[in-house]
Amino acid sequence: MKKQNTVESLLPGTGEYSVKADFRFSFWLLISMLTAIVANRVSSANPELSVSIRVLLNLSPLVPILFFGLNFKRFICRLDEYQRRIQVELLLVVASIGLLINAVLSVLNSNGVATGDLADGFGFVEILAIVLPLWLAGSYVVRQKLGSSNEE
Amino acid sequence: MKNKLRELRGHRKWSQAALADALGVSRQTVNAIETGKYDPSLPLAFKIARMFEQKIEEIFDDLERFELDL
């Protein structure tokens, strides 16, 4: 039988946390964030670049995101049925909150209220900075509320 | 849905982790089933029944069955 994945292996402080599992899970995400930062810097530092090159540069983080998506799907598929259900529900909540924040920002932006960094809307890094802590917090809450007893 | 998984496991002196390993699920799942927070899928319920050599309905008690019988 294949070894089951557990969400706890990605959550520090649960006693089951594994740096190796966490790194394997987050690797493409980190690459994607780095790519987004580099692409953003290069794009803004070189306004003379052609539109096609800028489009390619700005969409380049999507490639590692695709790999992360595949990795994530594999991770979810190897969770047991209870943890998979919880994770799917949690991801729906996290995605909804992310969408809501983006929608609020968009409304503020269209009315000229959002300024500074927020005036251009969210990029990959900002979205990940919202979604990841939400997912981590949600996973902790779920762990505390459902089935986290250490009873033997 | 009520169940007597904890009772059966205790009778065999198995830990939640040992039962979880045997069933191929996480300990959290075993705990959630025992506390009634999660009803297992049919394949998992069959697996549990087979493991304890009992029928599914002997382990899991559907509280609504009395209403259905009417």
PDB file of N, CA, C and O in Angstrom, chain B residues 14-64:
ATOM      1  N   TRP B  14      -5.794  -1.807  20.391  1.00  0.00           N
ATOM      2  CA  TRP B  14      -5.076  -1.149  19.296  1.00  0.00           C
ATOM      3  C   TRP B  14      -5.073   0.358  19.554  1.00  0.00           C
ATOM      4  O   TRP B  14      -6.054   0.887  20.078  1.00  0.00           O
ATOM      5  N   SER B  15      -4.010   1.014  19.165  1.00  0.00           N
ATOM      6  CA  SER B  15      -4.002   2.481  19.232  1.00  0.00           C
ATOM      7  C   SER B  15      -4.698   3.010  17.977  1.00  0.00           C
ATOM      8  O   SER B  15      -4.869   2.268  16.993  1.00  0.00           O
ATOM      9  N   GLN B  16      -5.073   4.276  18.024  1.00  0.00           N
ATOM     10  CA  GLN B  16      -5.678   4.889  16.825  1.00  0.00           C
ATOM     11  C   GLN B  16      -4.697   4.833  15.659  1.00  0.00           C
ATOM     12  O   GLN B  16      -5.087   4.579  14.520  1.00  0.00           O
ATOM     13  N   ALA B  17      -3.424   5.067  15.978  1.00  0.00           N
ATOM     14  CA  ALA B  17      -2.409   5.073  14.917  1.00  0.00           C
ATOM     15  C   ALA B  17      -2.281   3.684  14.274  1.00  0.00           C
ATOM     16  O   ALA B  17      -2.152   3.572  13.049  1.00  0.00           O
ATOM     17  N   ALA B  18      -2.338   2.639  15.115  1.00  0.00           N
ATOM     18  CA  ALA B  18      -2.204   1.276  14.584  1.00  0.00           C
ATOM     19  C   ALA B  18      -3.389   0.936  13.688  1.00  0.00           C
ATOM     20  O   ALA B  18      -3.215   0.358  12.602  1.00  0.00           O
ATOM     21  N   LEU B  19      -4.585   1.314  14.143  1.00  0.00           N
ATOM     22  CA  LEU B  19      -5.784   1.048  13.334  1.00  0.00           C
ATOM     23  C   LEU B  19      -5.723   1.855  12.033  1.00  0.00           C
ATOM     24  O   LEU B  19      -6.052   1.334  10.955  1.00  0.00           O
ATOM     25  N   ALA B  20      -5.277   3.113  12.157  1.00  0.00           N
ATOM     26  CA  ALA B  20      -5.175   3.970  10.971  1.00  0.00           C
ATOM     27  C   ALA B  20      -4.219   3.354   9.953  1.00  0.00           C
ATOM     28  O   ALA B  20      -4.522   3.312   8.754  1.00  0.00           O
ATOM     29  N   ASP B  21      -3.087   2.855  10.427  1.00  0.00           N
ATOM     30  CA  ASP B  21      -2.119   2.209   9.535  1.00  0.00           C
ATOM     31  C   ASP B  21      -2.746   1.004   8.838  1.00  0.00           C
ATOM     32  O   ASP B  21      -2.573   0.803   7.641  1.00  0.00           O
ATOM     33  N   ALA B  22      -3.456   0.209   9.622  1.00  0.00           N
ATOM     34  CA  ALA B  22      -4.065  -1.000   9.065  1.00  0.00           C
ATOM     35  C   ALA B  22      -5.134  -0.667   8.027  1.00  0.00           C
ATOM     36  O   ALA B  22      -5.320  -1.400   7.057  1.00  0.00           O
ATOM     37  N   LEU B  23      -5.824   0.454   8.247  1.00  0.00           N
ATOM     38  CA  LEU B  23      -6.895   0.843   7.313  1.00  0.00           C
ATOM     39  C   LEU B  23      -6.370   1.679   6.140  1.00  0.00           C
ATOM     40  O   LEU B  23      -7.088   1.916   5.181  1.00  0.00           O
ATOM     41  N   GLY B  24      -5.140   2.157   6.270  1.00  0.00           N
ATOM     42  CA  GLY B  24      -4.565   2.994   5.204  1.00  0.00           C
ATOM     43  C   GLY B  24      -5.114   4.408   5.216  1.00  0.00           C
ATOM     44  O   GLY B  24      -5.244   5.047   4.173  1.00  0.00           O
ATOM     45  N   VAL B  25      -5.467   4.894   6.414  1.00  0.00           N
ATOM     46  CA  VAL B  25      -5.927   6.287   6.551  1.00  0.00           C
ATOM     47  C   VAL B  25      -5.099   6.968   7.630  1.00  0.00           C
ATOM     48  O   VAL B  25      -4.249   6.328   8.264  1.00  0.00           O
ATOM     49  N   SER B  26      -5.351   8.257   7.869  1.00  0.00           N
ATOM     50  CA  SER B  26      -4.595   8.964   8.898  1.00  0.00           C
ATOM     51  C   SER B  26      -5.242   8.744  10.272  1.00  0.00           C
ATOM     52  O   SER B  26      -6.428   8.388  10.353  1.00  0.00           O
ATOM     53  N   ARG B  27      -4.475   9.000  11.326  1.00  0.00           N
ATOM     54  CA  ARG B  27      -5.008   8.857  12.680  1.00  0.00           C
ATOM     55  C   ARG B  27      -6.153   9.837  12.915  1.00  0.00           C
ATOM     56  O   ARG B  27      -7.113   9.533  13.614  1.00  0.00           O
ATOM     57  N   GLN B  28      -6.046  11.008  12.275  1.00  0.00           N
ATOM     58  CA  GLN B  28      -7.100  12.017  12.424  1.00  0.00           C
ATOM     59  C   GLN B  28      -8.434  11.482  11.899  1.00  0.00           C
ATOM     60  O   GLN B  28      -9.491  11.778  12.443  1.00  0.00           O
ATOM     61  N   THR B  29      -8.360  10.702  10.837  1.00  0.00           N
ATOM     62  CA  THR B  29      -9.585  10.149  10.257  1.00  0.00           C
ATOM     63  C   THR B  29     -10.218   9.145  11.210  1.00  0.00           C
ATOM     64  O   THR B  29     -11.436   9.166  11.437  1.00  0.00           O
ATOM     65  N   VAL B  30      -9.385   8.276  11.801  1.00  0.00           N
ATOM     66  CA  VAL B  30      -9.907   7.297  12.761  1.00  0.00           C
ATOM     67  C   VAL B  30     -10.551   8.043  13.935  1.00  0.00           C
ATOM     68  O   VAL B  30     -11.659   7.709  14.370  1.00  0.00           O
ATOM     69  N   ASN B  31      -9.863   9.073  14.418  1.00  0.00           N
ATOM     70  CA  ASN B  31     -10.391   9.858  15.542  1.00  0.00           C
ATOM     71  C   ASN B  31     -11.721  10.522  15.167  1.00  0.00           C
ATOM     72  O   ASN B  31     -12.669  10.518  15.952  1.00  0.00           O
ATOM     73  N   ALA B  32     -11.785  11.072  13.961  1.00  0.00           N
ATOM     74  CA  ALA B  32     -13.014  11.751  13.531  1.00  0.00           C
ATOM     75  C   ALA B  32     -14.175  10.767  13.400  1.00  0.00           C
ATOM     76  O   ALA B  32     -15.320  11.099  13.716  1.00  0.00           O
ATOM     77  N   ILE B  33     -13.884   9.556  12.942  1.00  0.00           N
ATOM     78  CA  ILE B  33     -14.951   8.549  12.831  1.00  0.00           C
ATOM     79  C   ILE B  33     -15.420   8.147  14.238  1.00  0.00           C
ATOM     80  O   ILE B  33     -16.614   8.070  14.510  1.00  0.00           O
ATOM     81  N   GLU B  34     -14.468   7.913  15.115  1.00  0.00           N
ATOM     82  CA  GLU B  34     -14.816   7.474  16.477  1.00  0.00           C
ATOM     83  C   GLU B  34     -15.659   8.514  17.209  1.00  0.00           C
ATOM     84  O   GLU B  34     -16.556   8.169  17.964  1.00  0.00           O
ATOM     85  N   THR B  35     -15.339   9.790  16.990  1.00  0.00           N
ATOM     86  CA  THR B  35     -16.078  10.837  17.701  1.00  0.00           C
ATOM     87  C   THR B  35     -17.349  11.253  16.965  1.00  0.00           C
ATOM     88  O   THR B  35     -18.048  12.165  17.393  1.00  0.00           O
ATOM     89  N   GLY B  36     -17.626  10.595  15.855  1.00  0.00           N
ATOM     90  CA  GLY B  36     -18.855  10.872  15.111  1.00  0.00           C
ATOM     91  C   GLY B  36     -18.815  12.142  14.290  1.00  0.00           C
ATOM     92  O   GLY B  36     -19.842  12.622  13.815  1.00  0.00           O
ATOM     93  N   LYS B  37     -17.610  12.699  14.116  1.00  0.00           N
ATOM     94  CA  LYS B  37     -17.509  13.932  13.330  1.00  0.00           C
ATOM     95  C   LYS B  37     -17.480  13.639  11.845  1.00  0.00           C
ATOM     96  O   LYS B  37     -17.632  14.521  11.011  1.00  0.00           O
ATOM     97  N   TYR B  38     -17.192  12.410  11.497  1.00  0.00           N
ATOM     98  CA  TYR B  38     -17.100  12.055  10.080  1.00  0.00           C
ATOM     99  C   TYR B  38     -17.655  10.649   9.870  1.00  0.00           C
ATOM    100  O   TYR B  38     -17.325   9.729  10.622  1.00  0.00           O
ATOM    101  N   ASP B  39     -18.514  10.522   8.871  1.00  0.00           N
ATOM    102  CA  ASP B  39     -19.027   9.202   8.490  1.00  0.00           C
ATOM    103  C   ASP B  39     -18.180   8.680   7.340  1.00  0.00           C
ATOM    104  O   ASP B  39     -18.058   9.350   6.310  1.00  0.00           O
ATOM    105  N   PRO B  40     -17.616   7.490   7.507  1.00  0.00           N
ATOM    106  CA  PRO B  40     -16.713   6.983   6.457  1.00  0.00           C
ATOM    107  C   PRO B  40     -17.460   6.651   5.171  1.00  0.00           C
ATOM    108  O   PRO B  40     -18.668   6.424   5.184  1.00  0.00           O
ATOM    109  N   SER B  41     -16.710   6.608   4.072  1.00  0.00           N
ATOM    110  CA  SER B  41     -17.299   6.187   2.801  1.00  0.00           C
ATOM    111  C   SER B  41     -17.639   4.706   2.902  1.00  0.00           C
ATOM    112  O   SER B  41     -17.157   4.007   3.807  1.00  0.00           O
ATOM    113  N   LEU B  42     -18.430   4.226   1.958  1.00  0.00           N
ATOM    114  CA  LEU B  42     -18.824   2.818   1.976  1.00  0.00           C
ATOM    115  C   LEU B  42     -17.605   1.881   1.897  1.00  0.00           C
ATOM    116  O   LEU B  42     -17.500   0.925   2.675  1.00  0.00           O
ATOM    117  N   PRO B  43     -16.643   2.147   0.982  1.00  0.00           N
ATOM    118  CA  PRO B  43     -15.467   1.251   0.938  1.00  0.00           C
ATOM    119  C   PRO B  43     -14.705   1.210   2.269  1.00  0.00           C
ATOM    120  O   PRO B  43     -14.276   0.140   2.700  1.00  0.00           O
ATOM    121  N   LEU B  44     -14.581   2.379   2.919  1.00  0.00           N
ATOM    122  CA  LEU B  44     -13.855   2.394   4.198  1.00  0.00           C
ATOM    123  C   LEU B  44     -14.659   1.685   5.288  1.00  0.00           C
ATOM    124  O   LEU B  44     -14.099   0.962   6.118  1.00  0.00           O
ATOM    125  N   ALA B  45     -15.978   1.871   5.257  1.00  0.00           N
ATOM    126  CA  ALA B  45     -16.834   1.188   6.235  1.00  0.00           C
ATOM    127  C   ALA B  45     -16.728  -0.331   6.064  1.00  0.00           C
ATOM    128  O   ALA B  45     -16.648  -1.082   7.045  1.00  0.00           O
ATOM    129  N   PHE B  46     -16.691  -0.798   4.813  1.00  0.00           N
ATOM    130  CA  PHE B  46     -16.539  -2.238   4.547  1.00  0.00           C
ATOM    131  C   PHE B  46     -15.192  -2.738   5.073  1.00  0.00           C
ATOM    132  O   PHE B  46     -15.090  -3.819   5.646  1.00  0.00           O
ATOM    133  N   LYS B  47     -14.162  -1.908   4.857  1.00  0.00           N
ATOM    134  CA  LYS B  47     -12.819  -2.269   5.305  1.00  0.00           C
ATOM    135  C   LYS B  47     -12.791  -2.431   6.830  1.00  0.00           C
ATOM    136  O   LYS B  47     -12.214  -3.370   7.355  1.00  0.00           O
ATOM    137  N   ILE B  48     -13.456  -1.472   7.503  1.00  0.00           N
ATOM    138  CA  ILE B  48     -13.509  -1.507   8.969  1.00  0.00           C
ATOM    139  C   ILE B  48     -14.267  -2.756   9.425  1.00  0.00           C
ATOM    140  O   ILE B  48     -13.823  -3.478  10.319  1.00  0.00           O
ATOM    141  N   ALA B  49     -15.400  -3.017   8.760  1.00  0.00           N
ATOM    142  CA  ALA B  49     -16.218  -4.175   9.133  1.00  0.00           C
ATOM    143  C   ALA B  49     -15.434  -5.476   8.950  1.00  0.00           C
ATOM    144  O   ALA B  49     -15.461  -6.366   9.798  1.00  0.00           O
ATOM    145  N   ARG B  50     -14.706  -5.543   7.831  1.00  0.00           N
ATOM    146  CA  ARG B  50     -13.909  -6.746   7.551  1.00  0.00           C
ATOM    147  C   ARG B  50     -12.811  -6.915   8.593  1.00  0.00           C
ATOM    148  O   ARG B  50     -12.537  -8.018   9.051  1.00  0.00           O
ATOM    149  N   MET B  51     -12.223  -5.790   8.974  1.00  0.00           N
ATOM    150  CA  MET B  51     -11.112  -5.841   9.941  1.00  0.00           C
ATOM    151  C   MET B  51     -11.576  -6.376  11.292  1.00  0.00           C
ATOM    152  O   MET B  51     -10.870  -7.131  11.944  1.00  0.00           O
ATOM    153  N   PHE B  52     -12.794  -5.975  11.685  1.00  0.00           N
ATOM    154  CA  PHE B  52     -13.294  -6.427  12.988  1.00  0.00           C
ATOM    155  C   PHE B  52     -14.225  -7.639  12.851  1.00  0.00           C
ATOM    156  O   PHE B  52     -14.859  -8.037  13.834  1.00  0.00           O
ATOM    157  N   GLU B  53     -14.306  -8.189  11.651  1.00  0.00           N
ATOM    158  CA  GLU B  53     -15.118  -9.381  11.361  1.00  0.00           C
ATOM    159  C   GLU B  53     -16.561  -9.217  11.851  1.00  0.00           C
ATOM    160  O   GLU B  53     -17.098 -10.076  12.553  1.00  0.00           O
ATOM    161  N   GLN B  54     -17.111  -8.057  11.511  1.00  0.00           N
ATOM    162  CA  GLN B  54     -18.507  -7.804  11.856  1.00  0.00           C
ATOM    163  C   GLN B  54     -19.215  -7.223  10.635  1.00  0.00           C
ATOM    164  O   GLN B  54     -18.573  -6.849   9.661  1.00  0.00           O
ATOM    165  N   LYS B  55     -20.554  -7.168  10.736  1.00  0.00           N
ATOM    166  CA  LYS B  55     -21.298  -6.547   9.640  1.00  0.00           C
ATOM    167  C   LYS B  55     -21.247  -5.025   9.835  1.00  0.00           C
ATOM    168  O   LYS B  55     -21.140  -4.554  10.977  1.00  0.00           O
ATOM    169  N   ILE B  56     -21.383  -4.307   8.732  1.00  0.00           N
ATOM    170  CA  ILE B  56     -21.344  -2.836   8.812  1.00  0.00           C
ATOM    171  C   ILE B  56     -22.383  -2.322   9.812  1.00  0.00           C
ATOM    172  O   ILE B  56     -22.087  -1.485  10.656  1.00  0.00           O
ATOM    173  N   GLU B  57     -23.598  -2.869   9.730  1.00  0.00           N
ATOM    174  CA  GLU B  57     -24.670  -2.351  10.607  1.00  0.00           C
ATOM    175  C   GLU B  57     -24.452  -2.712  12.075  1.00  0.00           C
ATOM    176  O   GLU B  57     -25.100  -2.153  12.957  1.00  0.00           O
ATOM    177  N   GLU B  58     -23.549  -3.641  12.321  1.00  0.00           N
ATOM    178  CA  GLU B  58     -23.233  -3.957  13.721  1.00  0.00           C
ATOM    179  C   GLU B  58     -22.246  -2.934  14.304  1.00  0.00           C
ATOM    180  O   GLU B  58     -22.145  -2.767  15.505  1.00  0.00           O
ATOM    181  N   ILE B  59     -21.520  -2.283  13.406  1.00  0.00           N
ATOM    182  CA  ILE B  59     -20.542  -1.280  13.863  1.00  0.00           C
ATOM    183  C   ILE B  59     -21.138   0.129  13.786  1.00  0.00           C
ATOM    184  O   ILE B  59     -20.999   0.930  14.699  1.00  0.00           O
ATOM    185  N   PHE B  60     -21.818   0.404  12.679  1.00  0.00           N
ATOM    186  CA  PHE B  60     -22.386   1.747  12.475  1.00  0.00           C
ATOM    187  C   PHE B  60     -23.893   1.703  12.674  1.00  0.00           C
ATOM    188  O   PHE B  60     -24.571   0.856  12.095  1.00  0.00           O
ATOM    189  N   ASP B  61     -24.377   2.630  13.482  1.00  0.00           N
ATOM    190  CA  ASP B  61     -25.793   2.661  13.802  1.00  0.00           C
ATOM    191  C   ASP B  61     -26.418   3.910  13.201  1.00  0.00           C
ATOM    192  O   ASP B  61     -26.129   5.029  13.635  1.00  0.00           O
ATOM    193  N   ASP B  62     -27.258   3.691  12.194  1.00  0.00           N
ATOM    194  CA  ASP B  62     -27.920   4.814  11.545  1.00  0.00           C
ATOM    195  C   ASP B  62     -29.117   5.249  12.391  1.00  0.00           C
ATOM    196  O   ASP B  62     -30.109   4.537  12.494  1.00  0.00           O
ATOM    197  N   LEU B  63     -29.010   6.416  12.997  1.00  0.00           N
ATOM    198  CA  LEU B  63     -30.060   6.880  13.907  1.00  0.00           C
ATOM    199  C   LEU B  63     -31.385   7.156  13.205  1.00  0.00           C
ATOM    200  O   LEU B  63     -32.424   7.197  13.829  1.00  0.00           O
ATOM    201  N   GLU B  64     -31.325   7.338  11.880  1.00  0.00           N
ATOM    202  CA  GLU B  64     -32.546   7.682  11.141  1.00  0.00           C
ATOM    203  C   GLU B  64     -33.331   6.452  10.713  1.00  0.00           C
ATOM    204  O   GLU B  64     -34.396   6.559  10.139  1.00  0.00           O
TER     205      GLU B  64
END
